[in-house]
Each structure stands twice: as structure tokens, then as C-alpha cells.
Short mmCIF file of C-alpha atoms in Angstrom, two decimals:
data_model
loop_
_atom_site.label_atom_id
_atom_site.label_comp_id
_atom_site.label_asym_id
_atom_site.label_seq_id
_atom_site.Cartn_x
_atom_site.Cartn_y
_atom_site.Cartn_z
CA UNK A 105 3.15 20.74 -28.79
CA UNK A 106 4.05 20.16 -31.73
CA UNK A 107 6.91 21.36 -32.34
CA UNK A 108 8.11 18.12 -30.79
CA UNK A 109 8.24 15.57 -33.72
CA UNK A 110 7.12 12.63 -34.25
CA UNK A 111 10.45 11.15 -34.91
CA UNK A 112 11.32 12.47 -31.74
CA UNK A 113 8.36 10.72 -29.97
CA UNK A 114 9.34 7.53 -31.55
CA UNK A 115 12.82 7.06 -30.47
CA UNK A 116 11.43 7.52 -27.02
CA UNK A 117 8.91 5.27 -26.89
CA UNK A 118 11.77 2.97 -28.89
CA UNK A 119 13.45 3.49 -25.94
CA UNK A 120 10.73 1.96 -23.45
CA UNK A 121 9.61 -0.70 -25.25
CA UNK A 122 13.45 -2.78 -25.91
CA UNK A 123 11.15 -6.04 -26.72
CA UNK A 124 9.54 -4.65 -30.41
CA UNK A 125 14.00 -5.02 -30.94
CA UNK A 126 14.79 -8.56 -28.65
CA UNK A 127 11.66 -9.70 -28.56
CA UNK A 128 11.90 -10.45 -24.81
CA UNK A 129 12.22 -8.25 -21.86
CA UNK A 130 15.72 -8.18 -19.04
CA UNK A 131 15.46 -9.83 -16.34
CA UNK A 132 16.31 -6.87 -14.22
CA UNK A 133 12.85 -5.12 -14.77
CA UNK A 134 10.94 -7.81 -14.22
CA UNK A 135 12.17 -9.16 -11.26
CA UNK A 136 12.33 -12.56 -9.42
CA UNK A 137 9.46 -12.41 -7.14
CA UNK A 138 5.69 -11.89 -7.70
CA UNK A 139 3.55 -8.75 -5.09
CA UNK A 140 0.50 -10.40 -4.30
CA UNK A 141 -1.14 -6.94 -5.35
CA UNK A 142 -0.03 -9.02 -9.10
CA UNK A 143 -2.08 -11.78 -8.74
CA UNK A 144 -5.30 -8.97 -8.24
CA UNK A 145 -3.75 -6.79 -11.15
CA UNK A 146 -3.93 -10.03 -13.93
CA UNK A 147 -7.06 -11.61 -12.18
CA UNK A 148 -8.66 -8.17 -13.19
CA UNK A 149 -6.78 -6.78 -16.58
CA UNK A 150 -7.68 -10.52 -17.96
CA UNK A 151 -11.14 -11.45 -16.73
CA UNK A 152 -13.17 -12.34 -19.58
CA UNK A 153 -16.65 -11.28 -18.99
CA UNK A 154 -16.20 -7.34 -17.04
CA UNK A 155 -13.66 -5.29 -19.00
CA UNK A 156 -11.58 -2.97 -17.22
CA UNK A 157 -8.99 -1.11 -17.26
CA UNK A 158 -6.60 -1.02 -14.16
CA UNK A 159 -4.99 1.20 -12.52
CA UNK A 160 -2.08 0.76 -10.49
CA UNK A 161 -1.93 3.30 -6.96
CA UNK A 162 0.50 3.44 -4.43
CA UNK A 163 3.92 5.49 -2.52
CA UNK A 164 6.84 5.67 -4.83
CA UNK A 165 9.15 2.19 -4.97
CA UNK A 166 6.63 -0.80 -4.13
CA UNK A 167 6.97 -1.73 -7.38
CA UNK A 168 4.07 -0.38 -9.10
CA UNK A 169 5.74 -0.44 -12.73
CA UNK A 170 7.53 -3.66 -12.08
CA UNK A 171 3.86 -5.22 -12.06
CA UNK A 172 3.84 -3.59 -15.41
CA UNK A 173 6.90 -5.12 -16.80
CA UNK A 174 5.83 -9.07 -15.28
CA UNK A 175 2.77 -8.82 -17.10
CA UNK A 176 4.38 -7.46 -20.05
CA UNK A 177 7.05 -10.18 -19.39
CA UNK A 178 3.86 -13.57 -19.43
CA UNK A 179 2.63 -12.27 -22.63
CA UNK A 180 5.56 -12.09 -24.35
CA UNK A 181 5.66 -16.00 -23.05
CA UNK A 182 2.58 -16.79 -24.12
CA UNK A 183 2.90 -15.43 -27.86
CA UNK A 184 1.45 -12.19 -28.00
CA UNK A 185 3.27 -10.01 -31.18
CA UNK A 186 6.61 -7.91 -28.98
CA UNK A 187 4.76 -4.85 -31.00
CA UNK A 188 1.52 -4.71 -29.90
CA UNK A 189 2.51 -4.67 -26.19
CA UNK A 190 3.05 -0.31 -25.42
CA UNK A 191 4.58 1.11 -22.27
CA UNK A 192 4.77 4.43 -22.00
CA UNK A 193 6.51 6.22 -18.75
CA UNK A 194 4.42 9.91 -18.57
CA UNK A 195 7.13 10.94 -16.16
CA UNK A 196 9.05 11.14 -19.38
CA UNK A 197 10.11 14.87 -19.90
CA UNK A 198 9.28 14.92 -23.36
CA UNK A 199 5.98 12.95 -22.53
CA UNK A 200 4.51 15.14 -20.23
CA UNK A 201 3.61 17.54 -22.83
CA UNK A 202 1.54 15.05 -25.47
CA UNK A 203 -1.92 14.28 -24.65
CA UNK A 204 -2.52 10.07 -24.80
CA UNK A 205 -4.23 10.45 -28.17
CA UNK A 206 -0.84 12.01 -30.34
CA UNK A 207 1.06 9.04 -28.93
CA UNK A 208 -1.55 6.34 -29.71
CA UNK A 209 -1.74 7.60 -32.67
CA UNK A 210 2.25 7.67 -33.77
CA UNK A 211 2.49 4.13 -31.90
CA UNK A 212 -0.63 3.33 -34.30
CA UNK A 213 0.56 4.89 -37.56
CA UNK A 214 3.96 3.62 -37.76
CA UNK A 215 4.53 0.76 -35.37
CA UNK A 216 1.37 -1.53 -34.22
CA UNK A 217 0.63 -4.68 -36.66
CA UNK A 218 -2.76 -3.49 -36.90
CA UNK A 219 -4.76 -1.35 -33.92
CA UNK A 220 -6.63 -5.06 -32.93
CA UNK A 221 -5.61 -6.53 -29.44
CA UNK A 222 -2.95 -4.29 -28.56
CA UNK A 223 -2.29 -4.44 -24.62
CA UNK A 224 -0.95 -0.72 -23.21
CA UNK A 225 0.72 -0.17 -19.73
CA UNK A 226 0.98 3.71 -18.65
CA UNK A 227 3.15 4.58 -16.08
CA UNK A 228 2.72 8.03 -13.87
CA UNK A 229 -0.57 8.53 -15.55
CA UNK A 230 -1.14 11.49 -13.57
CA UNK A 231 1.20 13.69 -15.30
CA UNK A 232 -0.60 12.81 -18.79
CA UNK A 233 -3.06 15.84 -20.14
CA UNK A 234 -6.87 14.66 -19.81
CA UNK A 235 -5.85 11.25 -18.76
CA UNK A 236 -8.73 10.44 -17.90
CA UNK A 237 -11.20 11.61 -20.63
CA UNK A 238 -8.39 9.56 -22.87
CA UNK A 239 -8.94 6.41 -20.24
CA UNK A 240 -12.56 7.02 -21.25
CA UNK A 241 -12.28 7.25 -24.98
CA UNK A 242 -9.96 4.46 -25.23
CA UNK A 243 -12.36 2.25 -23.08
CA UNK A 244 -15.61 3.56 -24.99
CA UNK A 245 -13.95 3.04 -29.02
CA UNK A 246 -11.43 -0.13 -28.17
CA UNK A 247 -13.33 -2.75 -26.88
CA UNK A 248 -10.47 -4.98 -27.96
CA UNK A 249 -7.94 -2.97 -26.11
CA UNK A 250 -6.10 -3.49 -22.46
CA UNK A 251 -4.81 -1.01 -20.58
CA UNK A 252 -3.38 -0.88 -17.20
CA UNK A 253 -1.70 2.42 -15.68
CA UNK A 254 0.38 3.45 -12.48
CA UNK A 255 -0.22 6.63 -10.47
CA UNK A 256 0.94 7.44 -7.38
CA UNK A 257 -1.47 10.56 -6.33
CA UNK A 258 -4.70 8.74 -5.11
CA UNK A 259 -6.54 11.59 -4.40
CA UNK A 260 -6.43 12.63 -8.25
CA UNK A 261 -6.96 8.89 -9.56
CA UNK A 262 -10.23 8.96 -6.86
CA UNK A 263 -11.69 11.55 -8.21
CA UNK A 264 -11.29 11.28 -12.03
CA UNK A 265 -12.83 7.73 -11.33
CA UNK A 266 -16.03 9.15 -9.92
CA UNK A 267 -16.28 11.55 -13.14
CA UNK A 268 -14.50 9.23 -16.10
CA UNK A 269 -13.99 5.69 -14.64
CA UNK A 270 -16.94 3.92 -13.42
CA UNK A 271 -17.58 1.16 -15.01
CA UNK A 272 -14.31 1.60 -17.15
CA UNK A 273 -11.01 1.19 -15.01
CA UNK A 274 -10.80 -0.69 -11.52
CA UNK A 275 -7.84 1.00 -8.73
CA UNK A 276 -5.74 -1.41 -7.20
CA UNK A 277 -3.91 0.34 -3.73
CA UNK A 278 -1.17 -1.17 -3.38
CA UNK A 279 0.92 -1.04 -0.05
CA UNK A 280 4.72 -1.22 0.93
CA UNK A 281 5.75 -5.09 1.22
CA UNK A 282 3.92 -6.99 3.59
CA UNK A 283 6.50 -8.40 6.17
CA UNK A 284 5.25 -12.41 4.44
CA UNK A 285 6.00 -10.53 1.44
CA UNK A 286 9.52 -9.47 2.61
CA UNK A 287 9.57 -13.33 3.66
CA UNK A 288 9.25 -14.39 0.19
CA UNK A 289 11.47 -11.37 -0.96
CA UNK A 290 14.87 -12.50 1.00
CA UNK A 291 13.96 -15.86 0.23
CA UNK A 292 13.57 -17.39 3.55
CA UNK A 293 12.65 -20.48 4.66
CA UNK A 294 8.72 -20.24 4.93
CA UNK A 295 6.57 -22.28 6.69
CA UNK A 296 4.37 -24.94 5.72
CA UNK A 297 0.82 -23.98 6.82
CA UNK A 298 -2.43 -24.53 6.38
CA UNK A 299 -4.73 -22.76 4.43
CA UNK A 300 -7.38 -22.36 6.68
CA UNK A 301 -5.72 -20.62 8.75
CA UNK A 302 -6.39 -17.32 10.06
CA UNK A 303 -5.16 -15.17 13.10
CA UNK A 304 -7.99 -14.03 13.27
CA UNK A 305 -9.66 -17.56 14.58
CA UNK A 306 -6.50 -18.95 16.32
CA UNK A 307 -8.60 -18.73 20.00
CA UNK A 308 -10.52 -21.48 18.48
CA UNK A 309 -7.61 -24.26 17.92
CA UNK A 310 -6.65 -26.70 20.62
CA UNK A 311 -3.55 -25.86 23.50
CA UNK A 312 -0.78 -28.19 21.54
CA UNK A 313 -2.09 -26.53 18.05
CA UNK A 314 -1.67 -23.83 19.04
CA UNK A 315 2.12 -24.27 20.30
CA UNK A 316 2.78 -26.33 17.53
CA UNK A 317 1.91 -23.25 15.00
CA UNK A 318 4.01 -20.68 16.99
CA UNK A 319 6.93 -22.94 16.85
CA UNK A 320 6.45 -23.80 13.28
CA UNK A 321 6.79 -19.46 12.50
CA UNK A 322 9.14 -18.77 15.53
CA UNK A 323 12.20 -18.54 12.93
CA UNK A 324 10.64 -15.70 11.32
CA UNK A 325 11.08 -13.66 14.44
CA UNK A 326 14.21 -12.71 13.99
CA UNK A 327 14.40 -11.57 10.17
CA UNK A 328 11.28 -8.93 11.73
CA UNK A 329 13.31 -6.57 13.86
CA UNK A 330 15.12 -5.70 9.83
CA UNK A 331 11.85 -5.56 9.01
CA UNK A 332 10.77 -2.70 10.64
CA UNK A 333 14.35 -1.19 10.31
CA UNK A 334 14.20 -1.39 6.43
CA UNK A 335 10.53 -1.14 5.57
CA UNK A 336 8.76 -2.30 2.68
CA UNK A 337 10.03 -0.68 -0.31
CA UNK A 338 11.22 -3.97 -2.39
CA UNK A 339 14.95 -2.64 -3.77
CA UNK A 340 15.52 -1.11 -0.44
CA UNK A 341 14.44 -4.12 1.80
CA UNK A 342 16.97 -6.33 -0.25
CA UNK A 343 20.15 -3.78 1.71
CA UNK A 344 21.74 -5.13 4.61
CA UNK A 345 23.64 -1.44 5.31
CA UNK A 346 20.14 0.31 7.12
CA UNK A 347 22.40 4.01 7.20
CA UNK A 348 22.18 3.67 3.19
CA UNK A 349 18.67 2.63 2.48
CA UNK A 350 17.60 5.07 5.08
CA UNK A 351 19.32 7.58 2.83
CA UNK A 352 17.59 6.21 -0.63
CA UNK A 353 14.03 6.53 1.44
CA UNK A 354 14.39 9.53 2.37
CA UNK A 355 15.84 10.72 -1.46
CA UNK A 356 13.46 8.19 -3.83
CA UNK A 357 10.23 8.45 -1.38
CA UNK A 358 10.16 11.16 0.99
CA UNK A 359 11.37 14.29 -0.82
CA UNK A 360 10.66 13.02 -4.54
CA UNK A 361 6.96 12.94 -3.07
CA UNK A 362 6.98 16.55 -1.45
CA UNK A 363 8.81 18.43 -3.33
CA UNK A 364 8.02 17.12 -7.30
CA UNK A 365 4.91 15.30 -6.87
CA UNK A 366 2.86 16.96 -4.70
CA UNK A 367 3.73 20.36 -5.60
CA UNK A 368 2.74 19.38 -9.32
CA UNK A 369 -0.15 17.67 -8.29
CA UNK A 370 -1.42 19.94 -5.63
CA UNK A 371 -1.99 23.52 -4.48
CA UNK A 372 0.81 23.51 -1.93
CA UNK A 373 1.86 27.45 -1.57
CA UNK A 374 4.85 26.64 0.90
CA UNK A 375 6.93 23.16 0.78
CA UNK A 376 8.51 24.29 3.58
CA UNK A 377 4.80 24.20 5.90
CA UNK A 378 4.42 20.99 3.75
CA UNK A 379 8.25 19.58 5.12
CA UNK A 380 7.03 21.04 8.66
CA UNK A 381 4.11 19.47 8.96
CA UNK A 382 5.39 16.32 7.61
CA UNK A 383 8.05 15.89 10.13
CA UNK A 384 6.04 16.44 12.92
CA UNK A 385 3.45 13.69 11.56
CA UNK A 386 7.13 11.07 11.70
CA UNK A 387 7.28 12.32 15.29
CA UNK A 388 4.71 11.52 16.10
CA UNK A 389 3.24 8.37 14.09
CA UNK A 390 0.66 6.22 15.65
CA UNK A 391 -0.58 9.26 17.98
CA UNK A 392 -3.41 11.12 18.40
CA UNK A 393 -3.08 14.21 16.60
CA UNK A 394 -4.52 17.93 17.03
CA UNK A 395 -4.49 20.21 14.23
CA UNK A 396 -4.99 23.06 16.14
CA UNK A 397 -1.74 22.07 17.58
CA UNK A 398 0.45 21.65 14.82
CA UNK A 399 -1.21 25.06 13.21
CA UNK A 400 0.61 26.77 16.61
CA UNK A 401 3.73 24.91 15.76
CA UNK A 402 3.47 25.77 12.37
CA UNK A 403 2.62 29.11 12.43
CA UNK A 404 0.41 29.01 9.84
CA UNK A 405 -3.56 28.06 9.67
CA UNK A 406 -5.43 25.42 10.73
CA UNK A 407 -7.19 24.53 7.86
CA UNK A 408 -3.69 24.26 5.93
CA UNK A 409 -3.01 22.26 8.64
CA UNK A 410 -5.81 20.37 7.48
CA UNK A 411 -5.56 20.53 3.54
CA UNK A 412 -1.97 18.83 3.75
CA UNK A 413 -2.43 16.44 6.31
CA UNK A 414 -5.17 15.66 3.17
CA UNK A 415 -2.55 15.59 0.70
CA UNK A 416 -0.56 13.59 2.04
CA UNK A 417 -3.12 10.88 3.14
CA UNK A 418 -3.81 11.18 -1.07
CA UNK A 419 -0.22 11.26 -2.11
CA UNK A 420 0.16 7.67 0.06
CA UNK A 421 2.72 8.98 2.80
CA UNK A 422 0.33 8.80 5.42
CA UNK A 423 -2.94 7.55 6.82
CA UNK A 424 -5.75 8.97 8.67
CA UNK A 425 -7.34 6.56 11.11
CA UNK A 426 -10.39 8.31 12.59
CA UNK A 427 -12.78 7.49 15.74
CA UNK A 428 -15.03 4.67 16.04
CA UNK A 429 -17.76 4.28 18.76
CA UNK A 430 -18.79 0.49 19.83
CA UNK A 431 -21.73 0.83 17.10
CA UNK A 432 -19.14 1.58 14.76
CA UNK A 433 -20.37 4.51 13.26
CA UNK A 434 -17.16 7.74 13.10
CA UNK A 435 -17.28 10.17 15.55
CA UNK A 436 -18.05 13.98 13.53
CA UNK A 437 -14.78 16.13 14.40
CA UNK A 438 -12.92 13.58 15.76
CA UNK A 439 -8.91 13.89 16.49
CA UNK A 440 -7.57 11.58 13.87
CA UNK A 441 -4.57 9.21 14.92
CA UNK A 442 -1.83 9.47 11.92
CA UNK A 443 0.08 6.18 10.70
CA UNK A 444 3.28 6.55 8.20
CA UNK A 445 2.88 4.85 5.26
CA UNK A 446 5.59 2.70 6.01
CA UNK A 447 7.43 2.21 9.17
CA UNK A 448 11.23 2.94 7.57
CA UNK A 449 9.83 6.42 6.16
CA UNK A 450 10.15 7.74 10.05
CA UNK A 451 13.03 5.85 10.92
CA UNK A 452 14.80 7.09 7.47
CA UNK A 453 13.41 11.26 8.15
CA UNK A 454 14.35 10.99 12.21
CA UNK A 455 17.57 8.92 11.22
CA UNK A 456 16.77 6.28 13.65
CA UNK A 457 18.86 2.94 13.03
CA UNK A 458 19.34 -0.25 15.19
CA UNK A 459 19.63 1.63 18.52
CA UNK A 460 15.49 2.23 18.11
CA UNK A 461 15.77 -2.04 18.76
CA UNK A 462 16.09 -1.45 22.59
CA UNK A 463 13.62 1.55 23.17
CA UNK A 464 10.74 0.40 24.10
CA UNK A 465 8.55 3.62 23.72
CA UNK A 466 9.53 3.71 20.06
CA UNK A 467 9.52 0.27 19.48
CA UNK A 468 6.24 0.46 20.32
CA UNK A 469 4.72 3.31 17.91
CA UNK A 470 6.74 1.50 14.77
CA UNK A 471 4.73 -2.36 15.20
CA UNK A 472 1.88 -0.70 15.70
CA UNK A 473 2.37 1.95 12.28
CA UNK A 474 3.40 -1.45 10.71
CA UNK A 475 0.29 -3.28 11.99
CA UNK A 476 -2.32 -0.61 11.26
CA UNK A 477 -0.51 -0.10 7.68
CA UNK A 478 -0.48 -4.09 7.29
CA UNK A 479 -4.46 -4.39 8.10
CA UNK A 480 -5.55 -0.97 6.40
CA UNK A 481 -4.29 -3.07 2.97
CA UNK A 482 -5.71 -6.41 3.68
CA UNK A 483 -9.50 -4.76 4.54
CA UNK A 484 -9.51 -1.76 2.38
CA UNK A 485 -10.80 -4.13 -0.85
CA UNK A 486 -13.67 -5.73 2.00
CA UNK A 487 -15.60 -1.90 2.17
CA UNK A 488 -14.50 -2.00 5.94
CA UNK A 489 -13.78 0.95 7.94
CA UNK A 490 -10.39 1.14 10.13
CA UNK A 491 -10.06 2.81 13.12
CA UNK A 492 -9.72 3.51 16.92
CA UNK A 493 -11.37 3.73 20.04
CA UNK A 494 -10.56 6.46 22.33
CA UNK A 495 -13.37 7.38 25.68
CA UNK A 496 -12.42 10.79 25.92
CA UNK A 497 -13.37 10.67 29.56
CA UNK A 498 -11.63 7.87 30.89
CA UNK A 499 -8.93 7.96 27.89
CA UNK A 500 -9.66 4.27 27.37
CA UNK A 501 -8.28 3.42 24.07
CA UNK A 502 -7.98 0.22 21.25
CA UNK A 503 -5.57 1.35 18.82
CA UNK A 504 -7.29 -0.40 15.69
CA UNK A 505 -10.65 -1.61 14.90
CA UNK A 506 -11.92 -2.91 11.87
CA UNK A 507 -15.57 -2.83 11.19
CA UNK A 508 -16.84 -4.89 8.68
CA UNK A 509 -20.92 -6.29 7.77
CA UNK A 510 -23.62 -5.00 9.77
CA UNK A 511 -22.34 -6.49 13.37
CA UNK A 512 -19.07 -7.54 12.54
CA UNK A 513 -15.26 -6.31 14.28
CA UNK A 514 -12.49 -6.76 15.28
CA UNK A 515 -10.30 -5.51 17.96
CA UNK A 516 -6.59 -4.91 17.78
CA UNK A 517 -4.48 -3.61 20.84
CA UNK A 518 -0.97 -3.43 20.43
CA UNK A 519 1.57 -4.65 24.36
CA UNK A 520 4.38 -4.56 21.79
CA UNK A 521 6.23 -4.70 25.58
CA UNK A 522 7.72 -7.58 28.41
CA UNK A 523 4.62 -6.68 30.59
CA UNK A 524 1.48 -7.59 28.50
CA UNK A 525 -0.88 -8.89 31.42
CA UNK A 526 -5.06 -6.81 30.96
CA UNK A 527 -6.52 -5.60 33.82
CA UNK A 528 -10.68 -6.31 33.60
CA UNK A 529 -11.01 -2.47 32.98
CA UNK A 530 -9.21 -1.95 29.74
CA UNK A 531 -11.29 -0.70 26.88
CA UNK A 532 -10.71 -4.06 24.96
CA UNK A 533 -11.52 -6.75 27.69
CA UNK A 534 -14.76 -4.11 27.77
CA UNK A 535 -15.39 -4.57 24.55
CA UNK A 536 -14.94 -7.74 24.37
CA UNK A 537 -17.13 -8.61 26.70
CA UNK A 538 -20.25 -6.95 25.41
CA UNK A 539 -19.49 -7.54 21.81
CA UNK A 540 -19.12 -10.97 19.18
CA UNK A 541 -16.04 -9.60 17.76
CA UNK A 542 -12.30 -11.19 17.59
CA UNK A 543 -10.64 -9.54 20.24
CA UNK A 544 -6.36 -9.39 19.57
CA UNK A 545 -3.91 -8.01 22.24
CA UNK A 546 -0.09 -8.03 19.41
CA UNK A 547 2.62 -9.18 21.39
CA UNK A 548 6.49 -8.96 22.19
CA UNK A 549 8.26 -12.16 22.59
CA UNK A 550 7.23 -15.37 20.43
CA UNK A 551 6.17 -17.01 23.74
CA UNK A 552 3.46 -14.20 24.99
CA UNK A 553 0.85 -16.10 22.92
CA UNK A 554 -2.63 -17.44 23.59
CA UNK A 555 -6.12 -16.96 24.78
CA UNK A 556 -6.39 -15.13 28.35
CA UNK A 557 -8.22 -15.76 31.58
CA UNK A 558 -10.40 -13.40 31.15
CA UNK A 559 -14.43 -14.38 31.25
CA UNK A 560 -15.48 -12.53 28.26
CA UNK A 561 -18.24 -12.25 25.93
CA UNK A 562 -15.64 -12.72 23.09
CA UNK A 563 -11.98 -14.82 24.05
CA UNK A 564 -9.31 -12.95 23.82
CA UNK A 565 -6.05 -13.89 22.08
CA UNK A 566 -2.43 -12.71 22.88
CA UNK A 567 -0.35 -13.21 19.54
CA UNK A 568 3.46 -12.10 18.84
CA UNK A 569 3.24 -9.15 16.34
CA UNK A 570 6.10 -10.87 13.84
CA UNK A 571 3.83 -14.73 14.38
CA UNK A 572 0.64 -12.14 13.38
CA UNK A 573 1.35 -9.93 10.73
CA UNK A 574 3.17 -13.05 8.57
CA UNK A 575 -0.16 -14.99 9.14
CA UNK A 576 -1.89 -11.86 8.14
CA UNK A 577 0.09 -12.12 4.70
CA UNK A 578 -0.68 -15.68 5.03
CA UNK A 579 -4.58 -15.26 4.19
CA UNK A 580 -4.01 -12.96 1.59
CA UNK A 581 -1.67 -15.11 -0.35
CA UNK A 582 -4.32 -18.33 -0.31
CA UNK A 583 -6.94 -15.75 -1.22
CA UNK A 584 -5.16 -13.78 -4.22
CA UNK A 585 -3.98 -17.43 -5.87
CA UNK A 586 -7.27 -19.44 -5.09
CA UNK A 587 -9.07 -16.44 -6.40
CA UNK A 588 -6.77 -16.38 -9.58
CA UNK A 589 -7.06 -20.71 -9.79
CA UNK A 590 -10.66 -20.17 -9.66
CA UNK A 591 -11.06 -17.61 -12.87
#
């Protein structure tokens, strides 16, 4: 768009890059706590042997931009010249009308000390024209450039990655805060844990050691319910006002994605229909959904429902869990289970407050949603499949199944209630008796833990939900920090 003068673009760029004048970046932008994804992004971004552009993908308000600001803060501290670092948000109305090439030319010709060793941070890159071709060009012709970008729409990033990004960029998916990160963000006293503790291996601990571990974790339980209510959006998680936090989630996360992002990026013909489908999925998060039923309720075709569900997943608002049989293969034409990207989204949309804490049915759905989010986020980099099992004849079900490698499996049953007894005929018992696996029953009470009495091939262990999720985050943290230190 030639009617936009270079001087106007320069003014916008100066507004984004305060460090060009001050030499520093404000603490308000960098935030005091680093997310686990920060360490993964930094590792790839700085790898001296394998150069890659990095794209951070995830829902709105999960801290993608903050990770970039934190890296900018670190590089300024290391002596990188301020004008060697460019931050651009393509969510800006003026920059949506310019391609990356023009912005780069204006920056390099007017501001950069030279055209070498430059750091580029592109926010909401999916709004930039031909962004994938520009990233390819910049990578191929400028080996000294370091480029990181964010995007809220996974599908567009994935499709473009297959075309232009192979061997050039790596996409890192950033979920909402884990319970571990939530504890760190709120500066809650963290228990001292061994680096070797893994939730999938608790069945190997001696009874005394397991009891000591659970006593060590027990103080965290009182913070778990608040985490489930306000969720894992970093700024919102700090709020003690649940109703206000939910209002922000509805306005800044849900409404903006449904009414602006998705309309701009996908072929959405009717926003009202999209909102109805999303509301239906919120009501039944953690359940198997039948697309024909949704189509009948909303008054649209089954194919439209299928398309909109796929768009919602790609926009990072929902997870779609497919059924898995004992062999680990997915079932063709199967009915999926749907989970919200964060349990707090469901609470916000349905306007569920603290009263839900006394509703065992609702709490079961909320906790299962949180557990699925954690499991999916933990294993997505490991080329693993995360799904569920359900026998249509007997209606026996296992809530979450992780398959990785040739034969390895983790099976998880969520029983967030007072009575967690298992009969010999339950699916998790049958699977544990015929498969080498890690079998876990997630419970409600802090005293409800330990190996069950079932004589199965693989032991079944009960773990309270708060302890299971915290330990999962602990393992993830140790992995990230270890990889960074061994870089």
C-alpha cells in the first residue's frame, strides 16, 4: 500500500521499540516469571549448529509476546545493540497493509547499524501478507538473522510450514499455564523434590517414600481449586476476583478469537452458528460429541459442524481427542471427545463460579479437562498419540491414553470423587492386566494415593489430581532446564 508513507511506518516501529531510545525494556513488558516454553524457545533460537526460525503458537493471552520481550531483555543485557533488535506486531491496522519486505527495507535502510546480526520478533505473523514466503526468503538469504514470530492460528502455521518452513522454522505450541507454572507465578512456596521423581513411576516407590512425597505436596492442594476456577492465562491467573477474571476471558480470549481472528483467517459464513457450536462444546467438554446431534441442535449441516470444530481446534480453543484401541491405532470414523483449551474457558463462558466446587459432576469434568490439557501439552513434542478408549458394546472407557514408541502406553482414569474403588471389570484394570503400561487413577483427596490391590501385570497407582499435575510440571521443568544447561 504505497499511500502509507515510510515516515508513518517508522513512527509505528519507534512506538513498538522503546529500547531504541532508552536502551532498556520496561519490566511491565518482560514480567518476572518465565514460562517453561521460554526455555524451549531460547534453546532452538540460539542453537549454534542448527539454525531455525522459531514460531510460538497458542491461544490469546498465554504469554507468547511476553516470551519475546523476555528474550529481548536478555539480549539487551548481553550487550546487543538496541537498534539491532526489531519488534513488530502485525495486529496493528497500518502494518496489516504492508508486507514484511517493505517493513524490513524501511528498518534496515533507516535504523539498523548494518544488515548483519539482526534480531527480528514478529507478533501475530499470520496477519502479514505472504509471511511464509518472506520467512523463507529471509532464512535463505540472510544467515546472520535470528527470527522469532508468534501466531494464534495453528492451522495456518502448520500448512505454511509444510510448504515453506521445512528445515527453516520450528513451531512451539504454548498452552495455558500448567499448575506447576501457576504455583510459580503466584510465588507459592514450592516443595523441594528430587529431579528423578516422575508421576508415571510412583508405583515403584516404597510406601514410606510415597507418603513422604505426598505430605510434601499436600500444601499445594488449597491452591488447586483457584487454579481450576481462574485458569492458566498468566495475567488473569493473578486475579483474586473470579467473576472479573471470567469477564476478561470471555472478552479477550473467546470473543476476540470467535468474532475477529477466526472470521479473518477461516471461511466462517455465520458467526452466530460458530458461537452456538462453541457454546455446545463448552457444555459438553470432556464428553464424546456426535456431530449429527450438534448439527440438529444448531440447524446446520454435519459437514459445517465438522469444519467449525476443526477451525476451533486450529484456533487453539479446543482439543479433539480421538479414540484408540488396544493396539494403539486410531479408529476410523470414530466419535471424538472434546476438551476446552483451558478449564477456565468453560467456567467463563457458562458463568460458573465458586459454587461449582461442591458439584461433583461438574468438578469431574473440569478436572478431566485440566488433566487432558496437561497431558497433551507434555507429550506433543514426543511424537505421541493422546486419545481415549471406549468399548461401544460394554461402554467401558478409559479417559486418557498416551501411546509412544512401539508398545509404550500410559492409561489414565479420572475419578475426582470420594469413592474411587475399582472393580475387576473396569477397563483400566483389564488393560493393566494385559498390557505393559503405566496405569494411573487420578483422585480427589490428598490421602487417596498408593498402589491398588489388583493383581495386574502392570500396577495401578492412585494419585491426587493436584499432585499429579504438579509432578508432571516438575518433570517438564527439569527437562527444559537440563536441556538448556547441556546446550
